[in-house]
Coordinates of C-alpha atoms and ligand atoms in Angstrom, one line a residue:
M4 CA 97.4 51.8 47.0
D5 CA 98.5 48.2 46.7
K6 CA 96.6 45.4 45.0
F7 CA 97.2 41.6 44.9
V8 CA 97.2 39.6 41.8
V9 CA 96.5 35.9 42.6
E10 CA 97.3 33.2 40.1
G11 CA 94.7 30.5 40.0
G12 CA 95.2 26.7 39.9
A13 CA 97.4 26.5 43.0
R14 CA 97.9 23.3 45.1
L15 CA 99.3 24.5 48.4
E16 CA 102.1 22.3 49.7
G17 CA 104.8 22.5 52.3
R18 CA 105.3 24.1 55.8
V19 CA 104.5 27.5 57.0
S20 CA 105.0 29.1 60.4
V21 CA 102.4 31.3 62.0
G22 CA 103.1 34.6 63.8
G23 CA 101.9 36.0 67.1
S24 CA 98.3 36.6 67.5
K25 CA 97.2 40.2 66.7
N26 CA 94.1 39.9 68.9
A27 CA 96.2 38.7 71.8
A28 CA 99.0 41.3 71.4
L29 CA 96.8 44.4 71.2
P30 CA 95.1 44.1 74.7
I31 CA 98.4 43.0 76.2
M32 CA 100.3 46.0 74.8
V33 CA 97.5 48.3 76.3
A34 CA 97.8 46.4 79.7
S35 CA 101.4 47.4 79.9
M36 CA 100.2 51.0 80.6
L37 CA 98.8 49.8 84.0
S38 CA 102.3 50.1 85.5
D39 CA 105.1 52.5 85.1
G40 CA 107.6 49.7 84.6
Q41 CA 109.1 48.3 81.4
S42 CA 107.6 45.3 79.7
T43 CA 109.0 43.2 77.0
L44 CA 106.8 41.3 74.7
R45 CA 108.1 38.7 72.2
N46 CA 106.4 37.2 69.2
V47 CA 104.7 40.5 68.4
P48 CA 103.6 40.4 64.7
A49 CA 104.6 43.2 62.3
L50 CA 101.1 44.4 61.5
K51 CA 99.4 47.6 60.7
D52 CA 97.0 47.4 63.7
I53 CA 100.1 46.9 66.0
K54 CA 101.6 50.1 64.6
T55 CA 98.3 52.0 64.9
L56 CA 98.0 51.0 68.6
S57 CA 101.7 52.0 69.2
K58 CA 100.9 55.3 67.8
L59 CA 98.0 55.8 70.0
M60 CA 99.8 54.6 73.1
E61 CA 102.7 57.1 72.3
I62 CA 100.2 59.9 72.2
L63 CA 99.0 58.8 75.7
G64 CA 102.6 58.7 77.0
S65 CA 104.1 55.3 76.3
Q66 CA 107.6 54.8 75.0
I67 CA 107.8 51.9 72.6
T68 CA 110.5 50.1 70.7
Y69 CA 110.0 47.3 68.2
S70 CA 112.5 45.2 66.4
D71 CA 112.2 41.7 64.9
G72 CA 109.1 40.7 66.9
V73 CA 110.4 42.1 70.2
M74 CA 108.6 45.1 71.7
T75 CA 109.5 47.0 74.9
L76 CA 106.9 49.3 76.4
T77 CA 107.2 51.7 79.2
T78 CA 104.6 54.3 80.3
P79 CA 106.3 56.5 83.0
E80 CA 103.2 58.8 83.2
F81 CA 100.3 59.7 81.0
K82 CA 100.8 62.7 78.9
D83 CA 97.2 62.7 77.6
F84 CA 94.1 60.7 78.2
E85 CA 92.3 61.0 74.8
A86 CA 92.1 58.5 72.1
P87 CA 91.1 60.6 69.1
Y88 CA 88.6 59.7 66.4
D89 CA 91.2 59.6 63.6
L90 CA 92.9 56.7 65.2
V91 CA 89.9 54.9 66.8
K92 CA 88.0 55.0 63.4
T93 CA 90.9 52.9 61.8
M94 CA 91.0 50.4 64.6
R95 CA 88.2 49.5 67.0
A96 CA 90.6 47.9 69.5
S97 CA 91.6 51.3 70.5
V98 CA 88.8 51.2 73.0
Y99 CA 91.0 48.9 75.1
V100 CA 92.8 52.0 76.4
L101 CA 89.7 52.9 78.4
G102 CA 90.4 50.2 81.1
P103 CA 94.1 51.1 81.9
L104 CA 93.5 54.8 81.7
L105 CA 90.5 54.5 84.1
A106 CA 92.5 52.3 86.5
R107 CA 95.7 54.4 86.6
H108 CA 94.9 57.8 85.4
K109 CA 91.3 57.8 86.8
K110 CA 90.0 59.5 83.6
A111 CA 89.7 58.5 79.9
K112 CA 88.3 60.2 76.9
V113 CA 87.9 57.8 73.9
S114 CA 86.1 58.4 70.6
L115 CA 83.1 56.1 70.1
P116 CA 84.2 53.7 67.4
G117 CA 80.9 53.8 65.5
G118 CA 79.7 51.0 63.3
C119 CA 81.8 49.0 60.8
A120 CA 81.3 47.4 57.4
W121 CA 79.3 44.6 58.9
G122 CA 77.0 46.1 61.5
P123 CA 76.8 48.4 64.6
R124 CA 79.4 46.6 66.9
P125 CA 78.3 48.3 70.1
I126 CA 80.6 48.7 73.2
D127 CA 77.7 49.1 75.7
L128 CA 78.9 46.1 77.8
H129 CA 82.3 47.7 78.3
L130 CA 80.6 51.0 79.5
K131 CA 78.0 49.3 81.7
G132 CA 80.9 47.3 83.3
F133 CA 82.8 50.5 84.0
E134 CA 79.7 52.0 85.6
A135 CA 79.3 48.9 87.8
L136 CA 82.9 49.4 89.0
G137 CA 81.8 53.0 90.0
A138 CA 83.0 55.1 87.0
Q139 CA 81.0 58.0 85.8
V140 CA 80.5 57.5 82.1
T141 CA 79.1 60.2 79.8
L142 CA 78.9 60.5 76.1
D143 CA 79.5 63.9 74.4
A144 CA 80.1 64.9 70.8
G145 CA 81.1 61.3 69.7
Y146 CA 83.4 60.7 72.7
I147 CA 83.1 58.6 75.8
L148 CA 84.3 60.3 78.9
A149 CA 84.9 58.0 81.9
E150 CA 86.1 59.1 85.3
A151 CA 86.5 57.5 88.7
D152 CA 88.5 58.6 91.7
Q153 CA 88.5 55.0 92.9
L154 CA 87.1 52.1 91.1
V155 CA 85.4 49.5 93.5
G156 CA 85.3 45.8 92.7
T157 CA 81.9 44.2 92.2
D158 CA 80.1 41.4 90.3
I159 CA 79.7 42.1 86.6
H160 CA 77.4 39.9 84.6
L161 CA 78.0 40.3 80.9
D162 CA 74.9 39.9 78.7
L163 CA 77.2 38.3 76.1
P164 CA 80.6 36.8 76.5
S165 CA 82.3 39.8 74.7
V166 CA 86.0 39.5 74.2
G167 CA 86.6 43.3 74.3
A168 CA 84.5 43.9 77.3
T169 CA 86.1 40.9 79.2
G170 CA 89.5 42.3 78.5
N171 CA 88.8 45.9 79.2
L172 CA 87.1 45.1 82.5
M173 CA 89.8 42.7 83.6
M174 CA 92.3 45.5 83.1
A175 CA 90.1 48.1 84.9
A176 CA 89.5 45.7 87.8
T177 CA 93.2 45.4 88.6
G178 CA 93.0 49.0 89.7
A179 CA 89.7 48.6 91.7
K180 CA 89.5 48.2 95.4
G181 CA 88.4 44.8 96.4
T182 CA 87.1 41.9 94.5
T183 CA 85.6 42.0 90.9
R184 CA 84.0 38.9 89.4
I185 CA 83.3 38.9 85.6
L186 CA 80.6 36.4 85.0
N187 CA 79.8 35.1 81.5
A188 CA 83.3 36.2 80.6
A189 CA 84.7 35.5 77.1
Q190 CA 86.9 32.3 76.9
E191 CA 88.7 33.0 73.7
P192 CA 92.3 32.1 74.1
E193 CA 93.4 35.8 73.9
M194 CA 91.7 36.3 77.3
P195 CA 93.6 33.8 79.4
A196 CA 96.7 35.2 77.6
L197 CA 95.8 38.6 78.9
A198 CA 95.2 37.3 82.3
D199 CA 98.6 35.5 82.4
Y200 CA 100.3 38.7 81.4
L201 CA 98.5 40.7 84.1
I202 CA 99.4 38.0 86.7
S203 CA 103.0 38.3 85.6
M204 CA 102.8 42.0 86.3
G205 CA 101.7 41.3 89.8
A206 CA 97.9 41.2 89.5
S207 CA 95.8 38.6 91.3
I208 CA 93.5 36.9 88.8
E209 CA 91.8 33.5 88.8
G210 CA 89.7 31.8 86.2
G211 CA 91.2 33.3 83.1
G212 CA 89.9 31.1 80.2
T213 CA 86.7 30.2 82.1
S214 CA 83.4 32.0 82.2
E215 CA 84.1 33.4 85.7
I216 CA 87.1 35.5 86.2
V217 CA 88.0 36.8 89.8
I218 CA 90.2 39.8 90.1
E219 CA 91.5 40.9 93.4
G220 CA 92.3 44.6 92.7
G221 CA 94.8 47.0 94.1
K222 CA 97.9 45.0 93.9
P223 CA 101.1 46.9 92.9
L224 CA 101.9 46.2 89.3
H225 CA 105.3 46.2 87.6
G226 CA 106.6 45.5 84.1
A227 CA 106.8 41.9 82.9
E228 CA 108.0 39.7 80.1
H229 CA 105.5 37.8 77.9
R230 CA 105.5 35.8 74.8
V231 CA 102.4 36.4 72.6
I232 CA 100.4 33.3 71.8
P233 CA 100.3 32.0 68.1
D234 CA 97.6 33.4 65.8
R235 CA 94.9 30.8 65.6
I236 CA 93.2 32.6 62.7
E237 CA 96.3 32.9 60.6
A238 CA 96.8 29.1 61.2
G239 CA 93.2 28.3 60.3
T240 CA 93.5 30.4 57.1
F241 CA 96.4 28.3 55.8
L242 CA 94.8 25.0 56.9
V243 CA 91.5 25.7 55.0
G244 CA 93.8 26.8 52.0
A245 CA 95.2 23.3 52.1
A246 CA 91.9 21.6 52.1
M247 CA 90.4 23.7 49.3
T248 CA 93.4 23.4 47.0
Q249 CA 93.6 19.6 47.6
G250 CA 97.1 20.3 49.1
D251 CA 99.3 19.2 51.9
V252 CA 100.2 21.9 54.4
T253 CA 101.9 21.7 57.8
V254 CA 101.3 24.8 59.9
T255 CA 104.0 25.1 62.5
G256 CA 104.4 27.2 65.6
C257 CA 100.7 27.0 66.4
D258 CA 98.6 25.8 69.3
P259 CA 96.4 23.0 68.1
D260 CA 94.3 23.2 71.3
H261 CA 93.1 26.6 70.1
L262 CA 92.1 25.0 66.7
R263 CA 89.8 22.3 67.8
A264 CA 86.5 23.5 66.2
T265 CA 88.5 24.4 63.1
I266 CA 90.1 20.9 62.9
A267 CA 86.7 19.2 63.4
K268 CA 85.2 21.1 60.4
L269 CA 88.2 20.3 58.2
Q270 CA 87.8 16.6 59.1
A271 CA 84.1 16.9 58.4
V272 CA 84.8 18.0 54.8
G273 CA 87.0 15.0 54.2
A274 CA 90.5 16.4 54.9
Q275 CA 93.1 14.3 56.7
V276 CA 94.4 16.1 59.7
D277 CA 97.4 15.2 61.9
V278 CA 98.2 17.1 65.0
G279 CA 101.5 17.4 66.8
E280 CA 102.4 19.4 69.9
D281 CA 102.7 22.7 68.0
W282 CA 101.8 21.9 64.5
V283 CA 98.9 20.8 62.4
R284 CA 99.0 19.1 59.0
V285 CA 96.1 19.1 56.6
R286 CA 96.1 16.8 53.6
S287 CA 93.5 16.3 51.0
T288 CA 93.2 14.4 47.6
S289 CA 89.7 15.1 46.7
K290 CA 87.3 18.1 46.6
P291 CA 86.0 19.1 50.0
K292 CA 82.5 18.0 50.9
G293 CA 79.8 20.6 51.6
L294 CA 79.5 21.5 55.3
R295 CA 77.1 23.0 57.9
L296 CA 78.8 25.5 60.0
T297 CA 77.6 28.0 62.6
T298 CA 79.9 30.7 64.2
E299 CA 79.9 30.7 68.0
Y300 CA 81.8 32.0 71.0
Y301 CA 84.9 30.0 71.8
P302 CA 85.3 27.1 72.0
G303 CA 82.8 27.1 69.1
F304 CA 83.8 27.8 65.5
P305 CA 85.3 31.4 65.2
T306 CA 83.6 34.1 63.2
D307 CA 87.2 35.2 62.1
L308 CA 87.2 32.1 60.0
Q309 CA 83.7 32.2 58.5
A310 CA 84.7 34.0 55.3
Q311 CA 87.6 31.6 54.6
F312 CA 85.5 28.5 55.1
M313 CA 82.8 30.1 52.8
A314 CA 85.6 30.5 50.1
M315 CA 86.2 26.7 50.5
A316 CA 82.4 26.0 50.3
T317 CA 82.2 27.7 46.9
V318 CA 84.3 25.0 45.3
S319 CA 83.0 22.1 47.5
E320 CA 81.0 19.1 46.5
G321 CA 77.4 19.9 47.1
V322 CA 75.6 22.4 49.2
S323 CA 77.0 24.2 52.3
V324 CA 75.0 26.1 54.9
I325 CA 76.9 28.8 56.8
T326 CA 75.3 30.6 59.7
E327 CA 76.9 33.7 61.3
E328 CA 75.8 34.1 64.9
I329 CA 78.4 36.5 66.2
Y330 CA 78.2 39.4 63.7
R331 CA 74.9 38.7 61.9
D332 CA 75.9 41.1 59.0
R333 CA 79.5 39.8 58.4
F334 CA 79.0 38.9 54.8
S335 CA 80.7 41.6 52.8
H336 CA 82.7 38.9 51.1
V337 CA 79.6 37.4 49.6
P338 CA 79.1 39.7 46.6
E339 CA 82.8 39.6 45.9
L340 CA 82.8 35.8 45.9
N341 CA 79.8 35.8 43.7
R342 CA 81.8 38.0 41.2
L343 CA 84.3 35.1 41.0
G344 CA 81.5 32.7 39.9
A345 CA 80.4 31.5 43.3
D346 CA 76.7 30.7 44.0
I347 CA 76.0 32.1 47.4
K348 CA 72.4 33.1 48.4
L349 CA 72.1 35.0 51.6
T350 CA 68.9 35.2 53.8
E351 CA 69.5 37.3 56.9
N352 CA 72.5 35.6 58.6
I353 CA 72.4 32.3 56.7
A354 CA 74.3 31.8 53.5
V355 CA 73.5 28.8 51.3
V356 CA 76.4 27.9 49.1
E357 CA 76.0 25.8 46.1
G358 CA 79.6 24.3 45.3
Q359 CA 80.8 25.0 41.8
P360 CA 83.2 22.9 39.7
H361 CA 85.5 25.9 39.6
L362 CA 85.6 29.7 40.0
S363 CA 86.7 32.2 37.4
A364 CA 89.0 35.0 37.9
A365 CA 87.8 38.6 38.1
H366 CA 88.5 42.0 39.7
V367 CA 87.3 42.0 43.3
M368 CA 87.6 44.3 46.3
A369 CA 88.8 43.5 49.7
T370 CA 86.3 44.8 52.2
D371 CA 87.6 43.9 55.5
L372 CA 90.5 41.8 57.0
R373 CA 89.1 38.3 56.9
A374 CA 87.1 38.9 53.7
S375 CA 90.5 39.7 52.0
A376 CA 91.9 36.4 53.2
A377 CA 88.8 34.6 51.7
L378 CA 89.3 36.3 48.4
I379 CA 93.0 35.3 48.2
L380 CA 91.9 31.7 48.9
A381 CA 89.2 31.9 46.3
G382 CA 91.7 33.5 43.8
L383 CA 94.1 30.5 44.4
V384 CA 91.4 28.1 43.0
A385 CA 89.9 30.3 40.3
K386 CA 90.7 30.0 36.6
G387 CA 93.0 32.9 35.6
E388 CA 94.3 35.9 37.5
T389 CA 92.2 37.4 40.2
H390 CA 93.0 41.1 41.0
I391 CA 92.1 42.1 44.6
S392 CA 92.0 45.9 45.3
R393 CA 92.3 47.6 48.7
V394 CA 94.7 45.0 50.2
Y395 CA 95.5 47.4 53.1
H396 CA 92.8 45.6 55.0
I397 CA 94.9 42.4 54.9
D398 CA 98.0 44.1 56.1
R399 CA 96.1 44.9 59.3
G400 CA 96.2 41.3 60.4
Y401 CA 98.3 39.0 58.2
E402 CA 102.0 39.3 58.2
R403 CA 103.7 38.9 54.7
I404 CA 100.8 36.7 53.5
E405 CA 101.9 36.8 49.9
K406 CA 105.4 35.5 50.9
K407 CA 104.0 32.8 53.1
I408 CA 101.6 31.6 50.3
A409 CA 104.6 31.7 47.9
E410 CA 106.5 29.3 50.4
L411 CA 103.6 26.9 49.8
G412 CA 103.8 27.2 46.1
G413 CA 100.9 29.7 45.5
V414 CA 101.5 32.9 43.5
V415 CA 100.2 36.1 45.0
R416 CA 101.9 39.3 43.7
R417 CA 101.6 42.6 45.3
E418 CA 101.4 45.5 42.8
D419 CA 100.9 49.1 42.9
E420 CA 97.4 50.1 41.8
P421 CA 97.3 53.8 40.7
L422 CA 94.3 55.8 42.2
V423 CA 91.8 56.8 39.5
T424 CA 90.7 60.3 40.3
Ligands
EPU529 N1 78.8 43.1 71.7 C1 77.8 44.0 72.3 N2 78.2 44.9 73.1 C2 79.4 45.1 73.5 C3 80.5 44.3 73.0 C4 80.2 43.3 72.0 O1 76.7 43.7 71.9 O2 79.7 46.0 74.3 C5 78.5 42.1 70.7 C6 79.1 42.3 69.3 O3 78.3 43.2 68.6 C7 79.2 40.9 68.8 C8 79.6 40.1 70.0 O4 79.1 40.8 71.2 O5 78.0 40.5 68.4 C9 81.0 39.7 70.2 O6 81.8 40.8 70.1 P1 83.2 41.0 70.9 O7 83.1 42.1 71.9 O8 83.5 39.6 71.5 O9 84.2 41.3 69.8 P2 85.4 42.4 69.9 O10 86.2 42.2 71.1 O11 85.0 43.6 69.4 C10 87.2 40.6 69.0 C11 88.1 40.5 67.9 C12 87.4 40.3 66.5 C13 86.5 39.0 66.7 C14 85.7 39.1 67.9 C15 84.9 37.8 68.1 C16 89.9 42.0 68.6 C17 90.7 43.2 68.4 N3 88.9 41.7 67.8 O12 86.4 41.7 68.7 O13 88.4 40.1 65.6 O14 85.8 38.8 65.5 O15 86.4 39.4 69.1 O16 85.7 36.8 68.4 O17 90.3 41.1 69.5 C18 89.3 40.2 63.4 O18 90.5 39.9 63.9 O19 89.2 40.1 62.2 C19 88.3 40.6 64.3 C20 87.2 41.3 63.8

């Protein structure tokens, strides 16, 4: 198993380009299964989650090629309709296959994803939505079985603007008879991106990116070409790295419009932010100030950058208060940051962070994708060499992160960590 060794005392400086968004690419790959035509996706990041989903789709009948960011996908017919536990447990986004399987194959069997390191993470809204569209949904031996001879469009009001439920129901609704309106839909940029791809396949969708999405189902769908949007979370991770190391980083190939809440918080801690059409530059010459931050649905501050901003708060001037409202238990990075000398006190979903003059290197463990990114950032400002175990989490969602940090002057070495038995 690999580990990272991070040398402390870095000042990140230079230019770095971001890759395609994992969370946009995953539902779009799955959506290609709605037609038997060939789709070509560009700017697809080389990530473990992308490989895991490709494997699942190949089991279901897709033929997929991937080279240098370009992916072709064709699903002439479904060979199977079951997403097995072994794959779903490693990647929750596997539940996206429910929508296209139901719409085109009329039947889907998908393992329930179960909880994760930071809470229960239910998918009840996906299932209620499928039922509203006329599917019969049953749960048996840890699996969801959904069936429908013909989905029928209807109004679906989501209790919460869930990204996954919005995407899954948008895909299913393209195969439903009549009109579906998804109300209180998620507005995260990955959802209008999915709507754009579906439209280029021939679907009739209005309102992608707003809280009300209207889908006129039953249009014949064909393969399409699509470029995956830039990863706003990868971009945000490098920008916060610039602010906390008092550096000067220009992130290129990003969409600054998707980063508005992140940029506002970086300005609030005292960083200078310049924005171009597809780049953002963050400069800082003094310690960041403490901040108040609450995660929210888009366009609010993203939960996927909460851990990285907390890493910054550990070395900020004064006290920060960070409230997690999307996943109230998403704090597995807190004990690890405290091992590095941070002072974080957690009460329910509120973390109070007392900024320290510096952190001190230690051995820590990556516990999930974004927590791993936070530990790398913390390692860059700690005194000494921080060893981070279980970095397979980071390979799920960051492409060559150690190389990109090296381009900015930081030192992160990937080393083999022998298993202790
Ligand atoms: N929720 C329900 N019931 C549901 C679905 C969601 O109660 O049926 C709740 C969740 O428990 C959570 C909230 O609604 O409290 C939002 O969850 P959402 O469904 O929006 O999240 P998701 O689709 O499972 C995606 C990203 C996550 C990101 C969240 C929030 C993908 C593959 N995953 O998850 O990304 O944190 O949206 O923006 O797109 C990551 O990349 O590290 C990551 C975890």
